[in-house]
PDB file of C-alpha atoms in Angstrom:
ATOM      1  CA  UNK N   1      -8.924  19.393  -3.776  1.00 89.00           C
ATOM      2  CA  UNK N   2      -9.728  15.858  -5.684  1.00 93.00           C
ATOM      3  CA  UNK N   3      -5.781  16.365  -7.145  1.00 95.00           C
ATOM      4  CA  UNK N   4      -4.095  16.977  -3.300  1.00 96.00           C
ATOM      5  CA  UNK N   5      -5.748  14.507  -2.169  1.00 97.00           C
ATOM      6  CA  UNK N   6      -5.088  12.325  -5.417  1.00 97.00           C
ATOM      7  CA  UNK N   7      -1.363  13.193  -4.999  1.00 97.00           C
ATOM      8  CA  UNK N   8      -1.427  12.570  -1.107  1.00 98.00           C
ATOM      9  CA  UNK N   9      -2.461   8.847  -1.695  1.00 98.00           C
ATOM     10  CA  UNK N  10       0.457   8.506  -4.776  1.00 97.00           C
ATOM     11  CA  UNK N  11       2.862  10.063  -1.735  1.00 97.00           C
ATOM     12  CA  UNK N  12       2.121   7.509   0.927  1.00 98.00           C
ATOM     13  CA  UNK N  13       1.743   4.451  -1.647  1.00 98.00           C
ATOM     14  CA  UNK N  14       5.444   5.560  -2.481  1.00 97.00           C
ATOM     15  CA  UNK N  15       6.399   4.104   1.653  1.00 97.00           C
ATOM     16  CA  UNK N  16       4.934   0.737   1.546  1.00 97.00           C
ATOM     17  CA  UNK N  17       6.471   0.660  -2.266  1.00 98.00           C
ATOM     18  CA  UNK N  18      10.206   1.505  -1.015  1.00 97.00           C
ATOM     19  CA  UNK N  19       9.755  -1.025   1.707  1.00 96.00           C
ATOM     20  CA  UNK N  20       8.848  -3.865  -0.271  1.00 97.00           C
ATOM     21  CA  UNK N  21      11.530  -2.902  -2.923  1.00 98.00           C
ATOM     22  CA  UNK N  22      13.910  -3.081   0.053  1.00 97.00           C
ATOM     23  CA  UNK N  23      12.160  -6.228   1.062  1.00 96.00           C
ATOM     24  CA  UNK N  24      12.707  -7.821  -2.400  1.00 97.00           C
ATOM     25  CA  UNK N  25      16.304  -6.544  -2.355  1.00 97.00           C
ATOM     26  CA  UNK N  26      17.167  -8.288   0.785  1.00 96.00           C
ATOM     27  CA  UNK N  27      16.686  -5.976   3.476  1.00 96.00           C
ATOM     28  CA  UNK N  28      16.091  -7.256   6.621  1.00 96.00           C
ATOM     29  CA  UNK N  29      12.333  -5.628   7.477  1.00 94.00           C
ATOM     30  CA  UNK N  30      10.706  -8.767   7.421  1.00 91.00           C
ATOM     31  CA  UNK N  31       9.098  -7.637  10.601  1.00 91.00           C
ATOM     32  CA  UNK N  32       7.201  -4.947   9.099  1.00 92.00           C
ATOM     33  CA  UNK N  33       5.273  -7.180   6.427  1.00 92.00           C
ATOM     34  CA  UNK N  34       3.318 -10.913   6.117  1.00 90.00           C
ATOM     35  CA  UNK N  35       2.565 -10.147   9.642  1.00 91.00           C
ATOM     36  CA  UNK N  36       6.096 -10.024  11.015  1.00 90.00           C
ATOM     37  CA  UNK N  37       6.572 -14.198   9.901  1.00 91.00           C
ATOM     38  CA  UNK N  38       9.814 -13.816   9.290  1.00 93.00           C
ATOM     39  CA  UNK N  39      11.377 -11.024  11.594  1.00 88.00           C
ATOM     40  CA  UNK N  40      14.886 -10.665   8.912  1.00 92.00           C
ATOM     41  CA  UNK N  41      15.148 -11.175   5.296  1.00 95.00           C
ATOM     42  CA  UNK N  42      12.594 -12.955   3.327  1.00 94.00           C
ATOM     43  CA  UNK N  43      12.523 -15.925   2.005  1.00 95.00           C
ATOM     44  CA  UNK N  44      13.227 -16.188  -2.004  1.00 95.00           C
ATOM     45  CA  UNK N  45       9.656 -16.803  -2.971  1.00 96.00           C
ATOM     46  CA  UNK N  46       8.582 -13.699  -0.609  1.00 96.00           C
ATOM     47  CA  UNK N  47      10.773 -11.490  -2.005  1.00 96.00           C
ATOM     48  CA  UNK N  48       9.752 -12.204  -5.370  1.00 96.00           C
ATOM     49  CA  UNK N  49       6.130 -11.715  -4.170  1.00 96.00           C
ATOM     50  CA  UNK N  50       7.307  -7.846  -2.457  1.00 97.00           C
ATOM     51  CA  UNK N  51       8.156  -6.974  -6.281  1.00 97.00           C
ATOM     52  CA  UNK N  52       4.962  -7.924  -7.353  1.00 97.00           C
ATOM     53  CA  UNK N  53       2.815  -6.098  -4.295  1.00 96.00           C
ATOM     54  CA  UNK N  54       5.362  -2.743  -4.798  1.00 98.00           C
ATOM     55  CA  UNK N  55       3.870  -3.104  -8.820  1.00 98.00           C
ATOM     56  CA  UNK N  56       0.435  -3.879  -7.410  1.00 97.00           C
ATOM     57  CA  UNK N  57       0.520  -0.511  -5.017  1.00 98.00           C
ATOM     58  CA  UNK N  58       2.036   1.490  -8.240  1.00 97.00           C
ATOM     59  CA  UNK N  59      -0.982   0.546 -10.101  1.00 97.00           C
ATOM     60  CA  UNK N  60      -3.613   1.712  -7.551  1.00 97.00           C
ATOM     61  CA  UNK N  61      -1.554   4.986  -6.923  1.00 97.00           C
ATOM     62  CA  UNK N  62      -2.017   5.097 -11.134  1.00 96.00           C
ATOM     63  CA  UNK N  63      -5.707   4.565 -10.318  1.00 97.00           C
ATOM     64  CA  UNK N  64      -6.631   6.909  -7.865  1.00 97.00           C
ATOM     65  CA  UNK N  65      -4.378   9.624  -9.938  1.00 97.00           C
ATOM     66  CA  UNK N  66      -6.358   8.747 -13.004  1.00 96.00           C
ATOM     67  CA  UNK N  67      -9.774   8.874 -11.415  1.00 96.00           C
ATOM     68  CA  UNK N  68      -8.874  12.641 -10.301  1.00 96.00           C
ATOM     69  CA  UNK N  69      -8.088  13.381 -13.838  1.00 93.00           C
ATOM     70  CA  UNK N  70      -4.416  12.991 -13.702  1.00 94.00           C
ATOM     71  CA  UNK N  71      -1.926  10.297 -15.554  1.00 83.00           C
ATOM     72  CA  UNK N  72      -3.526   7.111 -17.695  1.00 81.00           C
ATOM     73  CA  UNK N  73      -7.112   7.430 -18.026  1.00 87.00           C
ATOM     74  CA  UNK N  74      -7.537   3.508 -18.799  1.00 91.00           C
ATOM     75  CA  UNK N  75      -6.056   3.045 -14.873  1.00 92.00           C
ATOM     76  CA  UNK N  76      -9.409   5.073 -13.331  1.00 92.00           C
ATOM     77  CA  UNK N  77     -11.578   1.595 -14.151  1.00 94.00           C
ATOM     78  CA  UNK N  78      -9.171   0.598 -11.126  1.00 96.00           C
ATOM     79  CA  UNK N  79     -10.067   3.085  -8.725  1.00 96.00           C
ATOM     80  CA  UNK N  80     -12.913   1.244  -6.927  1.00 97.00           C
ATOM     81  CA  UNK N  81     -10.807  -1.965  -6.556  1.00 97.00           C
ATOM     82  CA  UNK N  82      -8.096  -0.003  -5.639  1.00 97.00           C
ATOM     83  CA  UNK N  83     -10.281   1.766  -3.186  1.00 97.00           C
ATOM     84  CA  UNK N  84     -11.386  -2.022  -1.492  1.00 97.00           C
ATOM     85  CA  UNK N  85      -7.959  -3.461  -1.421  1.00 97.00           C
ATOM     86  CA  UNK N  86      -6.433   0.097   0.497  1.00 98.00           C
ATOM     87  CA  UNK N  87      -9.461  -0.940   2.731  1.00 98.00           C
ATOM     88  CA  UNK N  88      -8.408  -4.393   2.967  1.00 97.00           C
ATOM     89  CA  UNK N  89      -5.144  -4.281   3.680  1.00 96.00           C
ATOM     90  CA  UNK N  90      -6.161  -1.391   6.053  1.00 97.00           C
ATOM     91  CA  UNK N  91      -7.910  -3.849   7.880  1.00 97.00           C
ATOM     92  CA  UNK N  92      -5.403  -6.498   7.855  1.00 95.00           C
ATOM     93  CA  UNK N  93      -2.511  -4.078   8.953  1.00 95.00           C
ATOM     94  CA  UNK N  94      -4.578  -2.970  11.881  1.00 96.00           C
ATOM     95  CA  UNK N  95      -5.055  -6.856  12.858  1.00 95.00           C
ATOM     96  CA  UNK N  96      -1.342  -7.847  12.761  1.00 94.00           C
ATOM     97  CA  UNK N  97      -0.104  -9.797  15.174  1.00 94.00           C
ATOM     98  CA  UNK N  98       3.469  -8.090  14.230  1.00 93.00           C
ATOM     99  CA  UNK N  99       3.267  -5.100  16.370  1.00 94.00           C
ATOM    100  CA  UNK N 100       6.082  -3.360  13.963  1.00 94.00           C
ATOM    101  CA  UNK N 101       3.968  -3.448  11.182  1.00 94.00           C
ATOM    102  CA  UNK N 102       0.548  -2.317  12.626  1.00 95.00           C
ATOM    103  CA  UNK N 103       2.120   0.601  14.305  1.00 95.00           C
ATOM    104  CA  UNK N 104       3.858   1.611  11.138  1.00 95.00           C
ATOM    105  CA  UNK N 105       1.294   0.887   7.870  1.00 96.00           C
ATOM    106  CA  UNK N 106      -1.950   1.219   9.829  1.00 97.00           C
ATOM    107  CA  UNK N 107      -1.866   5.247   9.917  1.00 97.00           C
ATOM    108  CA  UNK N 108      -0.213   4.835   6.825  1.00 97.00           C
ATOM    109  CA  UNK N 109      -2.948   2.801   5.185  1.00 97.00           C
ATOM    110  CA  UNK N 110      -6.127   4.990   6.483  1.00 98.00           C
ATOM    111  CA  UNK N 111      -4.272   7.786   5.462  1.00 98.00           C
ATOM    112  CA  UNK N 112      -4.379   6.397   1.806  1.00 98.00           C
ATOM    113  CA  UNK N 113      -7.771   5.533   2.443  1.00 98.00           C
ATOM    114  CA  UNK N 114      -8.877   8.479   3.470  1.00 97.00           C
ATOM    115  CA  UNK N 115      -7.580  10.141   0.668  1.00 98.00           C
ATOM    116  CA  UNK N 116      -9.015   7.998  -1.647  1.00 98.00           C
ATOM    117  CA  UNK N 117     -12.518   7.745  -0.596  1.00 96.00           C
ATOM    118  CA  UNK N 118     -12.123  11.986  -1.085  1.00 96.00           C
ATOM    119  CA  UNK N 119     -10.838  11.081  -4.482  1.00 96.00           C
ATOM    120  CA  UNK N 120     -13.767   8.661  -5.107  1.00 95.00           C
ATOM    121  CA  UNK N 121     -16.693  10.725  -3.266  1.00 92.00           C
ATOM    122  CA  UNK N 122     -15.569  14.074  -5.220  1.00 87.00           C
TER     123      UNK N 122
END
């Protein structure tokens, strides 16, 4: 079960990861992230950032894999701050004020968190 639901977080990290790869190639979903600031394309210097956040949710989806035994071992000393920042921006998705982007990543976001607080508690 720790695998599934190891897998299941790795599957919905893979969204917000497409969308800020979009983001950072120009796509015009600005309202769906930094709280709907800019409701087109991003800025330069926000776009740059997306590529960094898609590597940053690659990483914890390499964490929570690797704390349920699967992929880079070295990455499961990440799980527990990968656990707080799914929470985190779980909490800041859900406060919004782009309406877009909380009705889109918040399920998204407590289903990763759900799945890894399985992960962690197993």
């Amino acid at each position: 079960m720790t695998q599934i639901l190891a897998f299941a977080y790795a599957g919905l990290t893979a969204l917000p990861i497409l969308m800020h790869l979009g983001v950072a190639a120009g796509a015009p979903l600005g309202r769906l992230t930094v709280g709907g600031r800019f409701p087109g394309r991003l800025p330069p210097a926000w776009r740059a950032l997306a590529l960094v956040q898609a590597a940053l949710l690659a990483t914890m989806a390499g964490a929570v894999l690797a704390r349920a035994g699967i992929g880079a071992s070295p990455l499961a000393l990440l799980f527990w701050p990968a656990l707080a920042l799914t929470l985190l921006s779980l909490a800041a998705n859900a406060a919004s004020p782009s309406r877009p982007e909380r009705l889109l990543w918040t399920p998204v976001l407590f289903l990763m968190a759900a799945a890894a607080l399985g992960v962690g508690l197993s």
